[in-house]
Each structure stands twice: as C-alpha cells, then as structure tokens.
Coordinates of C-alpha atoms in Angstrom, one line a residue:
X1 CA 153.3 73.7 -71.0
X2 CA 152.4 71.3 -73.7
X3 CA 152.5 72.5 -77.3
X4 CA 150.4 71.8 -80.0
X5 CA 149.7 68.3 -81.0
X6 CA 152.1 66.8 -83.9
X7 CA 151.4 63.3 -85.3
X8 CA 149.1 60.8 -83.8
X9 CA 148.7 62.9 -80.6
X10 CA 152.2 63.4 -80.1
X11 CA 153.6 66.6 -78.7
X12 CA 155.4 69.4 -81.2
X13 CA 158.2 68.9 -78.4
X14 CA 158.4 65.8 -77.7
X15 CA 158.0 64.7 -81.7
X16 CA 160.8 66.9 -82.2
X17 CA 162.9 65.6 -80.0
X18 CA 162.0 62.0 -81.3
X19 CA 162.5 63.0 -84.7
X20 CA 165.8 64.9 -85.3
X21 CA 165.5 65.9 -89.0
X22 CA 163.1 68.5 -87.5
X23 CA 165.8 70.2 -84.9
X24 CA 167.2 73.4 -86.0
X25 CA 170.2 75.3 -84.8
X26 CA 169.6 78.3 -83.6
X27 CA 172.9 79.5 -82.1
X28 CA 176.4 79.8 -84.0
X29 CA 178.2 77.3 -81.2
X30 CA 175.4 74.7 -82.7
X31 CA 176.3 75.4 -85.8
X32 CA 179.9 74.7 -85.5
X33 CA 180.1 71.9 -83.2
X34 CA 177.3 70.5 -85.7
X35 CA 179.4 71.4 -88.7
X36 CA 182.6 69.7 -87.1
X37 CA 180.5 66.7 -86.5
X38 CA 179.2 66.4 -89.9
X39 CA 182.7 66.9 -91.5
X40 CA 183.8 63.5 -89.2
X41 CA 181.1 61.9 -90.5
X42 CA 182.2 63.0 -94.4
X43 CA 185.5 61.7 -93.4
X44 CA 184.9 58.7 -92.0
X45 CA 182.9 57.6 -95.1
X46 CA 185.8 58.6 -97.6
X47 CA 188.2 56.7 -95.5
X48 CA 185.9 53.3 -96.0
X49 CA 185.8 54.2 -99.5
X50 CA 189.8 54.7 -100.1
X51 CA 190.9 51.2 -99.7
X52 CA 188.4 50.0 -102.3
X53 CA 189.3 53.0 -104.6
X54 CA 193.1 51.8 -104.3
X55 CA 192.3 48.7 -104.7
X56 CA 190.8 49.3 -108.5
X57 CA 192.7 52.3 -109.2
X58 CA 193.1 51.9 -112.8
X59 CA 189.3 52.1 -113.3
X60 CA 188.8 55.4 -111.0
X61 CA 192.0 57.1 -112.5
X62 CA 190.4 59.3 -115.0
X63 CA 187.6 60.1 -112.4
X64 CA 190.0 60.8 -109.5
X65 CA 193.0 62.9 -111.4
X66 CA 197.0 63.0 -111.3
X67 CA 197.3 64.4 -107.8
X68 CA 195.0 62.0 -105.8
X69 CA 196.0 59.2 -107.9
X70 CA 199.8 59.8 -106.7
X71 CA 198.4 60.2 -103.2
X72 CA 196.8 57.1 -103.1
X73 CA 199.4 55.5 -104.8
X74 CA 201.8 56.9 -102.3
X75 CA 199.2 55.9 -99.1
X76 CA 199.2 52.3 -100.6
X77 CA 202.8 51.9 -100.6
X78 CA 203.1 53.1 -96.6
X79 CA 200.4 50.8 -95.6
X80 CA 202.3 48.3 -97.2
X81 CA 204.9 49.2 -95.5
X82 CA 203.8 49.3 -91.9
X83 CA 201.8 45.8 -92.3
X84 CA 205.3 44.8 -92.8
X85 CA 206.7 46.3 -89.8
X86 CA 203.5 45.2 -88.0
X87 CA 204.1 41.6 -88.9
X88 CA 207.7 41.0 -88.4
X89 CA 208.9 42.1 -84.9
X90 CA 212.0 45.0 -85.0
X91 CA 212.1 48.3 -84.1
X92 CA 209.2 49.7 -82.4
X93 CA 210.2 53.8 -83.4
X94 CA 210.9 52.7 -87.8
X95 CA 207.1 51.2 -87.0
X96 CA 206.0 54.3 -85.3
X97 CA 207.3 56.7 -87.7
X98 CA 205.6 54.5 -90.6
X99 CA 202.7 55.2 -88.5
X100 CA 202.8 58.7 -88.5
X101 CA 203.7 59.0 -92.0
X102 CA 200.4 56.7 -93.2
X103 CA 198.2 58.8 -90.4
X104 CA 199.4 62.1 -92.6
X105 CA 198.9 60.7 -95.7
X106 CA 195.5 59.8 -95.2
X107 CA 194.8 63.9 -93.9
X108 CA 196.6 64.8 -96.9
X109 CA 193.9 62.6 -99.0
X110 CA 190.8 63.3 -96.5
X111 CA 192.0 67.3 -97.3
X112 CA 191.9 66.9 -101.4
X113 CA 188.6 64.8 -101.1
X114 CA 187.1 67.7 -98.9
X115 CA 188.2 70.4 -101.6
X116 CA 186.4 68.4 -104.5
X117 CA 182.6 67.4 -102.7
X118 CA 181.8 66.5 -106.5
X119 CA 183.9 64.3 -106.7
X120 CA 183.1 62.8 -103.2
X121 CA 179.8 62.4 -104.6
X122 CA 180.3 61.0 -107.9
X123 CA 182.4 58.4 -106.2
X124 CA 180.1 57.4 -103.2
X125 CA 177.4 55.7 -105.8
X126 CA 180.4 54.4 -108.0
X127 CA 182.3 52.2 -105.5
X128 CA 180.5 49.5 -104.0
X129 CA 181.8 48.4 -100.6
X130 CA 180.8 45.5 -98.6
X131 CA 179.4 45.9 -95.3
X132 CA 182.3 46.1 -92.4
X133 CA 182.6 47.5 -89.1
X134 CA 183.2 50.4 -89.9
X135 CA 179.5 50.6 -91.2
X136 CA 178.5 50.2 -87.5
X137 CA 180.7 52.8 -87.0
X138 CA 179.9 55.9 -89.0
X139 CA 175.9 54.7 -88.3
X140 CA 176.5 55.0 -84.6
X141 CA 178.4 58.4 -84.9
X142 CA 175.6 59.5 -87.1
X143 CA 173.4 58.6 -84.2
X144 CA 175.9 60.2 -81.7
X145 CA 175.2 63.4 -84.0
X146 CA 171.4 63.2 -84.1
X147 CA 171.7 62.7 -79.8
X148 CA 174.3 65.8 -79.5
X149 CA 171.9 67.6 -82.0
X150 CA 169.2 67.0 -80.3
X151 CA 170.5 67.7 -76.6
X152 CA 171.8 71.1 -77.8
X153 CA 168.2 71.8 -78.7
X154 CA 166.1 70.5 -76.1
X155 CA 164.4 73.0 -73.8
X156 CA 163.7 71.9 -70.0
X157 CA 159.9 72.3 -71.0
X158 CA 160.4 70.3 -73.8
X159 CA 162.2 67.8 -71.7
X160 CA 159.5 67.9 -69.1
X161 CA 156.9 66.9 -72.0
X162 CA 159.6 64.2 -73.2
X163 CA 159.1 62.6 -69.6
X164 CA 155.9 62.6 -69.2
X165 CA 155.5 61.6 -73.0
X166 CA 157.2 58.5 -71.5
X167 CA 155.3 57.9 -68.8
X168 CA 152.0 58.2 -70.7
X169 CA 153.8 55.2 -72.6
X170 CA 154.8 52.8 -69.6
X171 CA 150.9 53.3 -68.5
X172 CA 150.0 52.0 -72.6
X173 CA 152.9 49.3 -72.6
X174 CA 151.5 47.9 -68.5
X175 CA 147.7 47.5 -69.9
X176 CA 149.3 45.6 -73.4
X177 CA 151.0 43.7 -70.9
X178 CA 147.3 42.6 -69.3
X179 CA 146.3 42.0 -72.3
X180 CA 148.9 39.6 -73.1
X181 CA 148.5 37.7 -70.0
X182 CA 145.0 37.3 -70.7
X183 CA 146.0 36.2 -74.3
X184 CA 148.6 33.4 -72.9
X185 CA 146.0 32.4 -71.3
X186 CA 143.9 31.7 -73.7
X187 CA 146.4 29.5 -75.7
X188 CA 147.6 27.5 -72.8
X189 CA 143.9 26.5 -73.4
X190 CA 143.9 26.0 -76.7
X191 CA 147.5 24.2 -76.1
X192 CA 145.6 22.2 -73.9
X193 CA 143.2 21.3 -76.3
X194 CA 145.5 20.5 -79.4
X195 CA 147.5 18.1 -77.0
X196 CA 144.4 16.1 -76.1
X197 CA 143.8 16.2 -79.5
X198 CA 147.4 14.4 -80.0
X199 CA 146.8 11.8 -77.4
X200 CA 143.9 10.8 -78.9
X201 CA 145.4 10.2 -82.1
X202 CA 148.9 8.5 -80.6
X203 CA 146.5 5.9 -79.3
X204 CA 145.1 5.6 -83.1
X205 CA 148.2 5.0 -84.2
X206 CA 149.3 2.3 -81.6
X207 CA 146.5 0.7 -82.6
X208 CA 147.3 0.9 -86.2
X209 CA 150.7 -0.9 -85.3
X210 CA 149.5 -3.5 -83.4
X211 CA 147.4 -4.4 -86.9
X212 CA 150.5 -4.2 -88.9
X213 CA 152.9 -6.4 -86.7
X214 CA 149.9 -9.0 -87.2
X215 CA 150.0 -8.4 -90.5
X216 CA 153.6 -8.9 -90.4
X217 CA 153.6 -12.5 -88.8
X218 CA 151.1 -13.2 -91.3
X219 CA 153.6 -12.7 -94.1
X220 CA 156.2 -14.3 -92.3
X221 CA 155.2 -17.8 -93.7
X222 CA 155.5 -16.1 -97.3
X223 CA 158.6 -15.0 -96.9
X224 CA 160.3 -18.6 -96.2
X225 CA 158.1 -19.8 -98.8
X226 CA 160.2 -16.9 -101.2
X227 CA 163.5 -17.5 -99.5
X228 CA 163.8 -21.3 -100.4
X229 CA 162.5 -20.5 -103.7
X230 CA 165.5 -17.9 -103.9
X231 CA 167.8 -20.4 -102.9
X232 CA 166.7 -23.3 -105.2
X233 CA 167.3 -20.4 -108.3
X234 CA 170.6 -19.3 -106.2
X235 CA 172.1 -22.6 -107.2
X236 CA 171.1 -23.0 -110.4
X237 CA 172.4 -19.6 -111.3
X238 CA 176.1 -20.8 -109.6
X239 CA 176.1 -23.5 -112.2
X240 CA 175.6 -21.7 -114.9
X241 CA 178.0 -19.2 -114.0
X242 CA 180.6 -22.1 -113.4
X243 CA 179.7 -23.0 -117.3
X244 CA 180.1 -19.1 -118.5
X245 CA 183.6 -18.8 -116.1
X246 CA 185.2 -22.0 -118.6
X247 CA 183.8 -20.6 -121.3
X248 CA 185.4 -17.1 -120.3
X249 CA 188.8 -19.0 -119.8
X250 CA 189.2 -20.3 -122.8
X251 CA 188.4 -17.2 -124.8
X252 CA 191.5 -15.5 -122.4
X253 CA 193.9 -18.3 -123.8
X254 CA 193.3 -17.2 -127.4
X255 CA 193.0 -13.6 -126.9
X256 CA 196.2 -13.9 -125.2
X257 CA 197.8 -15.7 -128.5
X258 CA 196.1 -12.8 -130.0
X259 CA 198.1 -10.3 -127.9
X260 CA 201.5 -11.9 -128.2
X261 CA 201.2 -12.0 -132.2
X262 CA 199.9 -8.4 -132.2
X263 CA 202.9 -7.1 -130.1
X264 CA 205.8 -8.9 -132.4
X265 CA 203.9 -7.3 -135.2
X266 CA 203.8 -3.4 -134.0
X267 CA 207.4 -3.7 -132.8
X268 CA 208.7 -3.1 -136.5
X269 CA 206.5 -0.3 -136.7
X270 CA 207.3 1.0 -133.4
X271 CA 211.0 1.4 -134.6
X272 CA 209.9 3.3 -137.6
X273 CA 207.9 5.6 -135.6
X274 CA 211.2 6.2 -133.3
X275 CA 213.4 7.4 -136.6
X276 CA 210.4 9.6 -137.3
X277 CA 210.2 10.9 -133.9
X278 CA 214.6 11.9 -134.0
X279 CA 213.4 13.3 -137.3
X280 CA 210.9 15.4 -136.0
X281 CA 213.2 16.7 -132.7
X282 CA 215.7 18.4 -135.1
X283 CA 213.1 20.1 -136.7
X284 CA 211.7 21.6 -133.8
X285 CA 215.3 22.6 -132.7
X286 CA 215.8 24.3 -135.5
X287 CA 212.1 25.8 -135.0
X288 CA 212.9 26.7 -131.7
X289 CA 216.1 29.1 -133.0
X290 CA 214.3 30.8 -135.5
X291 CA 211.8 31.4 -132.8
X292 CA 214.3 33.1 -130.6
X293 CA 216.0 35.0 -133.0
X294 CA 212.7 36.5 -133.9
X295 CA 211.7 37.2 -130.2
X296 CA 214.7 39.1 -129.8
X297 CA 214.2 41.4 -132.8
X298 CA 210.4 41.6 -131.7
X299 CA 211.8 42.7 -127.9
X300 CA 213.9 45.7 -129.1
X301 CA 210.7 46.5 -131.0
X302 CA 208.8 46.3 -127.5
X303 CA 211.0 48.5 -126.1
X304 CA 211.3 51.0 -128.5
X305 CA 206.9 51.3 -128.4
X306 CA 207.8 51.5 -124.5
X307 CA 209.6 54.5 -124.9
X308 CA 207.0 56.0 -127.0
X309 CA 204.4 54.8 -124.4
X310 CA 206.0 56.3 -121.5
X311 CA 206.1 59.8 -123.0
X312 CA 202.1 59.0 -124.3
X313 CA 201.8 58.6 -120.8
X314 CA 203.5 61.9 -119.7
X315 CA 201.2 63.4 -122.3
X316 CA 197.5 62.1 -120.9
X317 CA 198.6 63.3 -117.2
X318 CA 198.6 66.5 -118.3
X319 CA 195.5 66.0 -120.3
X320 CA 193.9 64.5 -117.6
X321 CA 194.7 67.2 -115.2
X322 CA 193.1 69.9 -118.3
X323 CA 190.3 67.4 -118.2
X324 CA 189.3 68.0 -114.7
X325 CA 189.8 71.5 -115.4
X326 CA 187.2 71.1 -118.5
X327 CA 184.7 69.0 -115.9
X328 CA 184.7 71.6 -113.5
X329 CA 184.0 74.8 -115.9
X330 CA 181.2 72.4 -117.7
X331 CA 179.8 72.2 -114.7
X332 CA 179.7 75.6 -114.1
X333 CA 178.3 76.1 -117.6
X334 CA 175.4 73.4 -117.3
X335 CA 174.2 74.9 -113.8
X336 CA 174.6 78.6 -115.6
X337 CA 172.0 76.5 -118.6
X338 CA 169.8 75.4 -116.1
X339 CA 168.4 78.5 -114.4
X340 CA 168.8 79.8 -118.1
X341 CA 166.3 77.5 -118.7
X342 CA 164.2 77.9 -115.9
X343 CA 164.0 81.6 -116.2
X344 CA 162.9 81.1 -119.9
X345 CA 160.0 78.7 -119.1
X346 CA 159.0 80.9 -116.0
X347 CA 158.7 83.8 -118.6
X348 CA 156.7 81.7 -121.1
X349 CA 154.3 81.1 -118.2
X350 CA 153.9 84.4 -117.3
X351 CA 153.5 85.1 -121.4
X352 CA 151.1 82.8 -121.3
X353 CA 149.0 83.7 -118.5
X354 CA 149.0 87.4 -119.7
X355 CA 147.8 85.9 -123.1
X356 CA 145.2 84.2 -121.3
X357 CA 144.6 87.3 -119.7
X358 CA 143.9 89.2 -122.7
X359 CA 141.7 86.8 -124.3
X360 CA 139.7 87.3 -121.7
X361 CA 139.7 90.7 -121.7
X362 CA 138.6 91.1 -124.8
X363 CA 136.3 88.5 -124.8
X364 CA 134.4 90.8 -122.0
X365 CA 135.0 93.9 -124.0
X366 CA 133.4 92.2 -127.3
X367 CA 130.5 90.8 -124.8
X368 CA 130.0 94.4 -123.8
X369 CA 130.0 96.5 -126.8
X370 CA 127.6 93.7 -128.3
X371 CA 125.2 94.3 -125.1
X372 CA 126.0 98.1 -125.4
X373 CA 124.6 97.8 -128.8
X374 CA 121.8 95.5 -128.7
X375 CA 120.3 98.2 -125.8
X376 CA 120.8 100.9 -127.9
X377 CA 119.0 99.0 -130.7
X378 CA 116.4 98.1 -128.3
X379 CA 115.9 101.8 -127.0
X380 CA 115.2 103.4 -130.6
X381 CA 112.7 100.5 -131.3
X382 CA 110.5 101.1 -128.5
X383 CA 110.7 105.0 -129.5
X384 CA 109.5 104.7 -132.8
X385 CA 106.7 102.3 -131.4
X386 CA 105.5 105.4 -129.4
X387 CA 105.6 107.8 -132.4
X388 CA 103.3 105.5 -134.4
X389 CA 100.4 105.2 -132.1
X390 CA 100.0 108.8 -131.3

C-alpha cells in the first residue's frame, strides 16, 4: 500500500528511493558490499590526487612523511619507466613486468593512504586538481553506488509505488504537453504578427533609399565641381614639391661633404679607442683567472656544506617521522580537550539552571513566609477588634 506522504505529495517510498541519502542498510551483506563500494570510491579519489601530489612533492613532504614520500618517489620513477617502454617499441614481457610493478606500487600507496584517513583528508582540500576524466568517473561510480544502494533496499511494494509514482508523472508531463501546443500556438501568432510588422517597415526603408540615391545624383554635380578643384591644387602642390626635391638635393651634396670630413676625423680616434680596447682584454684575462681560482676554492667549500647538508638531511627524516608521531598524539590530546570542554560547559549549565532553580525557590519561600505573616498579623487584628466592642 502507499505510505505516508513525504515532500510535495510524494510517497515515503518512492521519495526514498528517489533520494538515496535517506536509504539505510539494514542487513550485514548491505553493509559490506556498501562498505567495499565506498572504499573504491576513497581509492579512486586518492589515485587522482597522487599524480598532482608527485608532481609538487617538495611542498607536501612534511605533510605526507618519510615513508609515502619514498613511495611516491619510487611510483614516479616506474611510471617513468613504463612511458618509456610504452613509447619505444621492444619487449612486450620488460613492459608487462613494469606494469605489474607500477600496479603494486600504487596498492602499496592506496594501502598507507587508507591507514592515515587524516591525512586523506587534510590533503583532499590542499591539492587542487583540474577537472579530468576521471572526475566523470568517480561521479558515475558514486552514482553506480547510490543505484546498487538503493536496489538493495527497495521493497516490491515500494517498487510498485515507484511505478505508479511514474505513471502519475507521464499523465502531468502529457497535459504540460497540451499546454505547450496551445502555447506554440499562440506565438506562431504573435510571430505572425511581428513579421507583418517587419514587412511593413522593409517597405519604409525601400522608400527611404529610393530618397537617398536621389539625393545622391543630386550631389553628383558637387562632386565634379570638388574633383577639378582637387586637381587644379594637385598640380600646384607637384610644383612645389619639384622646388622642395632641389632644394632637398642640394642640402644631400653638403651633408655628404659633411660626412666624408667627419669620418677622416674619427678615424684617429678610432685607433686610440682600439689600443684601449687590447688594453682592456688583458685586464679582463687576468680578471677572468683570479675569478677561477676563487671558484675553485669556493667549490671545495660547497662541497664540504654538502656533506654537512646531507647528514642535516638524515637528521630532519627522522624528525619528520617524530613529527607525525607528535601530530598524531596532539590530535589525540585536542579531541581528549574537547569533550573536556564540553563536559565543563554542560556542567556550568546544569550549575546554572540549579541556581536558577534556587532563586526561585527561595523567592517562593520568602513570598510565603511574608503571606504566612501578614495572615497571622491580620488574624490578631480582627481579634482584638472583637474584644473592644464587647
């Protein structure tokens, strides 16, 4: 039978089948095949993170620690390594073993990713990864999920108030469909309309180009009036340019005496310029070997800081790895401060409320010792009011 309406008239059944964040499991086989599903899904999204977490590696170092650090490192180098088996064609079994070898390595770092979920996590709103295929991917598998989820959970009534849920919707979707046809027609009307409307305004604008070629042949005479007027100033400009060219020549001839004086005059100083240049040449050659002898002694300095580097190095992997240790028990400890903390306010609200209490209390105790009082006060008055009229 139907159950009781959800949302907008909706059947509970049929809204929960449409809706899966409201499906349960209620068996232990759900449960699994539901837990197995959602570990894929956990999977599949650390796999689209790892080749952006290799790819800037130095920056999640610290975050990620010595042991997933080499295993990334180490995951890098074999897909390296079979792109370059994949690209040059040899022997098919060194490129299936490179396979086999990158598949484990990638379990190996799915496995220490599953074992830290914090550090999952933290790194799912650190790295930022452009959309791919594999997007599509892990959103249809979640959808595969909701659809096996929900399947598992479906009753046959609940299916039978699914279909008929449907139904009641093909009956809504044929009358929108009448209404829409009556709607069309009504704008092939007004289409009508609006193209009428255009015609009628074409014809305005033939007309207003039939007034402008007129207007055009009226100009026409201006425009030969202009053009010989043009050409009268056309050649008078030609001789004056004929005038300016001879002047323009003239001032070439000198400039060019000019020239050939200037260059007999620089040569002298151009040979000066050359001793000082030789001059300059040794210096810098003997620039150049002081140079080298003091790179030398500065490269046995670099190397000797390299050595002292290295074993740095050696020393922060193993703080590193104390590090994470540190992270982990501090997380521990703030959790532990939390419900600390909660417990401490609960108990100033329940001190508070018991205060409240007791103000109250004894506001109503005060109220009726005051009334007790002010009746007892009230009771001797009226007796000695008796005594006096007897």
């Amino acid at each position: 039978g139907m159950a009781a309406p959800g949302k907008a008239g909706i059947p509970l059944g049929v809204l929960k089948v449409l809706d899966p964040r409201q499906l349960k499991p209620d068996s232990t086989d759900t449960e699994r095949i539901l837990t197995v599903l959602d570990e894929t899904i956990v999977k599949l999204e650390i796999t689209r993170l790892i080749p952006r977490i290799i790819g800037s590696l130095e920056r999640f170092a610290r975050m990620l620690g010595p042991e997933i650090t080499s295993s990334l490192l180490e995951h890098r180098k074999l897909s390296m390594e079979v792109q370059r088996l994949v690209s040059s064609p040899g022997d098919e079994e060194s490129t299936r073993a490179a396979e086999q070898r990158l598949k484990c390595s990638l379990r190996n770092i799915l496995r220490l990713f599953l074992a830290n979920p914090l550090l999952y996590h933290g790194l799912k709103y650190e790295v930022r990864v452009r959309e791919s295929p594999a997007d599509v991917f892990i959103k249809a598998f979640t959808e595969f999920r909701d659809f096996t989820l929900e399947r598992l959970l479906t009753s046959p009534d609940e299916e039978k108030e699914k279909v008929q849920f449907m139904e009641d919707i093909s009956l809504r979707v044929e009358k929108n469909m009448e209404s829409i046809s009556s709607l069309q027609a009504e704008l092939a009307e007004v289409i009508q309309t609006r193209d009428e409307e255009v015609s009628r305004k074409d014809k305005t604008i033939e007309n207003l180009k039939t007034s402008m070629e007129d207007l055009a042949k009226d100009c026409k005479a201006d425009i030969q009036q202009i053009m010989k007027e043009g050409e009268k100033q056309q050649k008078e400009d030609e001789k004056a340019s004929q005038d300016r060219c001879a002047r323009l020549e003239q001032d070439v001839l000198r400039l060019r005496a000019q020239f050939n004086a200037l260059v007999l005059e620089h040569r002298a100083s151009e040979l000066v310029l050359r001793k000082n240049k030789c001059k300059a040449e040794r210096e810098i050659e003997k620039w150049v070997q002081k140079y080298d002898t003091d790179m030398a002694e500065k490269q046995a300095t670099y190397e000797d800081l390299q050595a002292v580097y290295s074993e740095e190095k050696a020393q922060l992997a193993l703080l590193m790895e104390k590090h994470a240790m540190l992270l982990q028990e501090y997380s521990q400890i703030e959790e532990e401060r939390r419900l600390l903390r909660e417990k401490e306010e609960e108990a100033e609200r329940d001190l508070a409320r018991r205060n409240s209490a007791a103000t109250r209390i004894q506001a109503f105790w005060k109220g009726y010792l005051v009334r007790s009082i002010y009746k007892a006060k009230l009771k001797k008055g009226k007796g000695k009011g008796k005594g006096k009229g007897k």
